[in-house]
Short mmCIF file of N, CA and C in Angstrom, two decimals:
data_model
loop_
_atom_site.label_atom_id
_atom_site.label_comp_id
_atom_site.label_asym_id
_atom_site.label_seq_id
_atom_site.Cartn_x
_atom_site.Cartn_y
_atom_site.Cartn_z
N UNK V 1 71.12 51.66 27.17
CA UNK V 1 71.28 52.29 25.87
C UNK V 1 71.28 51.21 24.78
N UNK V 2 70.70 51.51 23.67
CA UNK V 2 70.60 50.57 22.55
C UNK V 2 71.91 50.56 21.78
N UNK V 3 72.37 49.36 21.43
CA UNK V 3 73.61 49.24 20.67
C UNK V 3 73.40 49.69 19.22
N UNK V 4 74.44 50.24 18.65
CA UNK V 4 74.37 50.71 17.27
C UNK V 4 74.35 49.50 16.32
N UNK V 5 73.55 49.59 15.27
CA UNK V 5 73.44 48.48 14.31
C UNK V 5 74.78 48.27 13.62
N UNK V 6 75.15 47.00 13.48
CA UNK V 6 76.43 46.70 12.83
C UNK V 6 76.23 45.96 11.51
N UNK V 7 75.00 45.57 11.22
CA UNK V 7 74.73 44.81 10.00
C UNK V 7 73.48 45.36 9.33
N UNK V 8 73.55 45.59 8.03
CA UNK V 8 72.39 46.06 7.28
C UNK V 8 71.66 44.84 6.73
N UNK V 9 70.65 44.38 7.46
CA UNK V 9 69.98 43.12 7.14
C UNK V 9 69.31 43.13 5.77
N UNK V 10 68.92 44.29 5.31
CA UNK V 10 68.19 44.35 4.03
C UNK V 10 69.12 44.13 2.83
N UNK V 11 70.41 44.19 3.02
CA UNK V 11 71.35 43.97 1.92
C UNK V 11 71.29 42.53 1.40
N UNK V 12 70.93 41.57 2.28
CA UNK V 12 70.92 40.16 1.91
C UNK V 12 69.56 39.68 1.41
N UNK V 13 68.54 40.53 1.40
CA UNK V 13 67.21 40.13 0.96
C UNK V 13 67.17 40.14 -0.57
N UNK V 14 66.72 39.03 -1.12
CA UNK V 14 66.64 38.95 -2.58
C UNK V 14 65.36 39.66 -3.06
N UNK V 15 65.41 40.29 -4.22
CA UNK V 15 64.21 40.97 -4.73
C UNK V 15 63.13 39.98 -5.12
N UNK V 16 61.90 40.44 -5.16
CA UNK V 16 60.77 39.61 -5.57
C UNK V 16 60.92 39.32 -7.06
N UNK V 17 60.83 38.04 -7.41
CA UNK V 17 61.09 37.61 -8.79
C UNK V 17 60.11 38.22 -9.79
N UNK V 18 58.81 38.17 -9.50
CA UNK V 18 57.81 38.67 -10.44
C UNK V 18 56.78 39.49 -9.65
N UNK V 19 57.07 40.78 -9.38
CA UNK V 19 56.17 41.55 -8.53
C UNK V 19 54.88 41.98 -9.22
N UNK V 20 54.86 42.01 -10.55
CA UNK V 20 53.69 42.50 -11.26
C UNK V 20 52.89 41.32 -11.80
N UNK V 21 51.81 41.01 -11.14
CA UNK V 21 50.96 39.89 -11.53
C UNK V 21 49.87 40.36 -12.48
N UNK V 22 49.41 39.51 -13.39
CA UNK V 22 48.37 39.93 -14.34
C UNK V 22 47.04 40.27 -13.68
N UNK V 23 46.75 39.70 -12.50
CA UNK V 23 45.47 39.96 -11.84
C UNK V 23 45.60 41.01 -10.74
N UNK V 24 46.67 41.78 -10.74
CA UNK V 24 46.88 42.79 -9.71
C UNK V 24 45.82 43.89 -9.81
N UNK V 25 45.42 44.41 -8.68
CA UNK V 25 44.42 45.47 -8.63
C UNK V 25 45.06 46.81 -8.97
N UNK V 26 44.35 47.73 -9.59
CA UNK V 26 44.92 49.04 -9.92
C UNK V 26 45.17 49.87 -8.66
N UNK V 27 46.19 50.72 -8.72
CA UNK V 27 46.50 51.57 -7.57
C UNK V 27 45.66 52.84 -7.57
N UNK V 28 45.20 53.26 -8.73
CA UNK V 28 44.40 54.47 -8.83
C UNK V 28 42.95 54.14 -8.50
N UNK V 29 42.42 54.80 -7.48
CA UNK V 29 41.04 54.56 -7.06
C UNK V 29 40.26 55.86 -7.30
N UNK V 30 39.54 55.96 -8.42
CA UNK V 30 38.85 57.22 -8.72
C UNK V 30 37.74 57.51 -7.71
N UNK V 31 37.72 58.75 -7.23
CA UNK V 31 36.68 59.18 -6.30
C UNK V 31 36.82 58.63 -4.90
N UNK V 32 37.95 58.01 -4.59
CA UNK V 32 38.11 57.40 -3.27
C UNK V 32 38.30 58.44 -2.17
N UNK V 33 38.90 59.56 -2.51
CA UNK V 33 39.19 60.57 -1.50
C UNK V 33 38.54 61.88 -1.90
N UNK V 34 37.35 62.17 -1.39
CA UNK V 34 36.70 63.44 -1.71
C UNK V 34 37.39 64.61 -1.00
N UNK V 35 37.10 65.81 -1.43
CA UNK V 35 37.73 67.01 -0.87
C UNK V 35 36.94 67.62 0.29
N UNK V 36 36.12 66.85 0.95
CA UNK V 36 35.33 67.35 2.08
C UNK V 36 36.24 67.54 3.30
N UNK V 37 36.42 68.76 3.79
CA UNK V 37 37.31 69.00 4.93
C UNK V 37 36.87 68.31 6.22
N UNK V 38 35.61 67.90 6.31
CA UNK V 38 35.14 67.21 7.52
C UNK V 38 35.72 65.81 7.63
N UNK V 39 36.26 65.28 6.54
CA UNK V 39 36.81 63.93 6.54
C UNK V 39 38.30 63.89 6.91
N UNK V 40 38.90 65.04 7.16
CA UNK V 40 40.31 65.09 7.54
C UNK V 40 40.48 64.75 9.02
N UNK V 41 41.55 64.03 9.33
CA UNK V 41 41.91 63.70 10.70
C UNK V 41 43.19 64.45 11.03
N UNK V 42 43.17 65.31 12.06
CA UNK V 42 44.38 66.08 12.37
C UNK V 42 45.43 65.23 13.08
N UNK V 43 46.69 65.34 12.62
CA UNK V 43 47.81 64.70 13.30
C UNK V 43 48.49 65.71 14.22
N UNK V 44 48.70 66.92 13.70
CA UNK V 44 49.26 68.03 14.48
C UNK V 44 48.45 69.27 14.11
N UNK V 45 48.89 70.41 14.56
CA UNK V 45 48.17 71.66 14.24
C UNK V 45 48.25 71.99 12.76
N UNK V 46 49.29 71.54 12.08
CA UNK V 46 49.48 71.91 10.68
C UNK V 46 49.41 70.73 9.72
N UNK V 47 49.27 69.50 10.23
CA UNK V 47 49.26 68.31 9.37
C UNK V 47 47.99 67.51 9.63
N UNK V 48 47.29 67.15 8.55
CA UNK V 48 46.12 66.30 8.67
C UNK V 48 46.07 65.37 7.47
N UNK V 49 45.24 64.35 7.56
CA UNK V 49 45.15 63.37 6.49
C UNK V 49 43.71 62.90 6.36
N UNK V 50 43.40 62.36 5.20
CA UNK V 50 42.08 61.79 4.98
C UNK V 50 42.17 60.28 5.10
N UNK V 51 41.21 59.68 5.74
CA UNK V 51 41.20 58.24 5.90
C UNK V 51 40.80 57.57 4.60
N UNK V 52 41.35 56.38 4.36
CA UNK V 52 41.03 55.63 3.16
C UNK V 52 41.04 54.15 3.52
N UNK V 53 39.93 53.48 3.33
CA UNK V 53 39.82 52.05 3.58
C UNK V 53 40.03 51.34 2.25
N UNK V 54 41.01 50.46 2.20
CA UNK V 54 41.32 49.72 0.98
C UNK V 54 41.01 48.26 1.25
N UNK V 55 40.18 47.67 0.40
CA UNK V 55 39.81 46.27 0.52
C UNK V 55 40.16 45.54 -0.79
N UNK V 56 41.37 44.94 -0.85
CA UNK V 56 41.75 44.24 -2.08
C UNK V 56 40.82 43.08 -2.41
N UNK V 57 40.27 42.41 -1.41
CA UNK V 57 39.40 41.27 -1.68
C UNK V 57 38.09 41.69 -2.34
N UNK V 58 37.61 42.90 -2.01
CA UNK V 58 36.38 43.41 -2.62
C UNK V 58 36.70 44.33 -3.81
N UNK V 59 37.99 44.56 -4.07
CA UNK V 59 38.43 45.44 -5.15
C UNK V 59 37.80 46.83 -5.02
N UNK V 60 37.78 47.34 -3.80
CA UNK V 60 37.29 48.71 -3.59
C UNK V 60 37.94 49.32 -2.38
#
């Protein structure tokens, strides 16, 4: 049996000093996810998702 956690390790992690860089790529990707039902991948009978390939180096 796995022992219960006794220490919350994330409490000691310091936040990132400057997370927003001037050359950061935008999060909104227009037209990245079309509404074509053939592109959905089923996870269960009632849940599915569309695949999305993100390439920060190519900015697409």
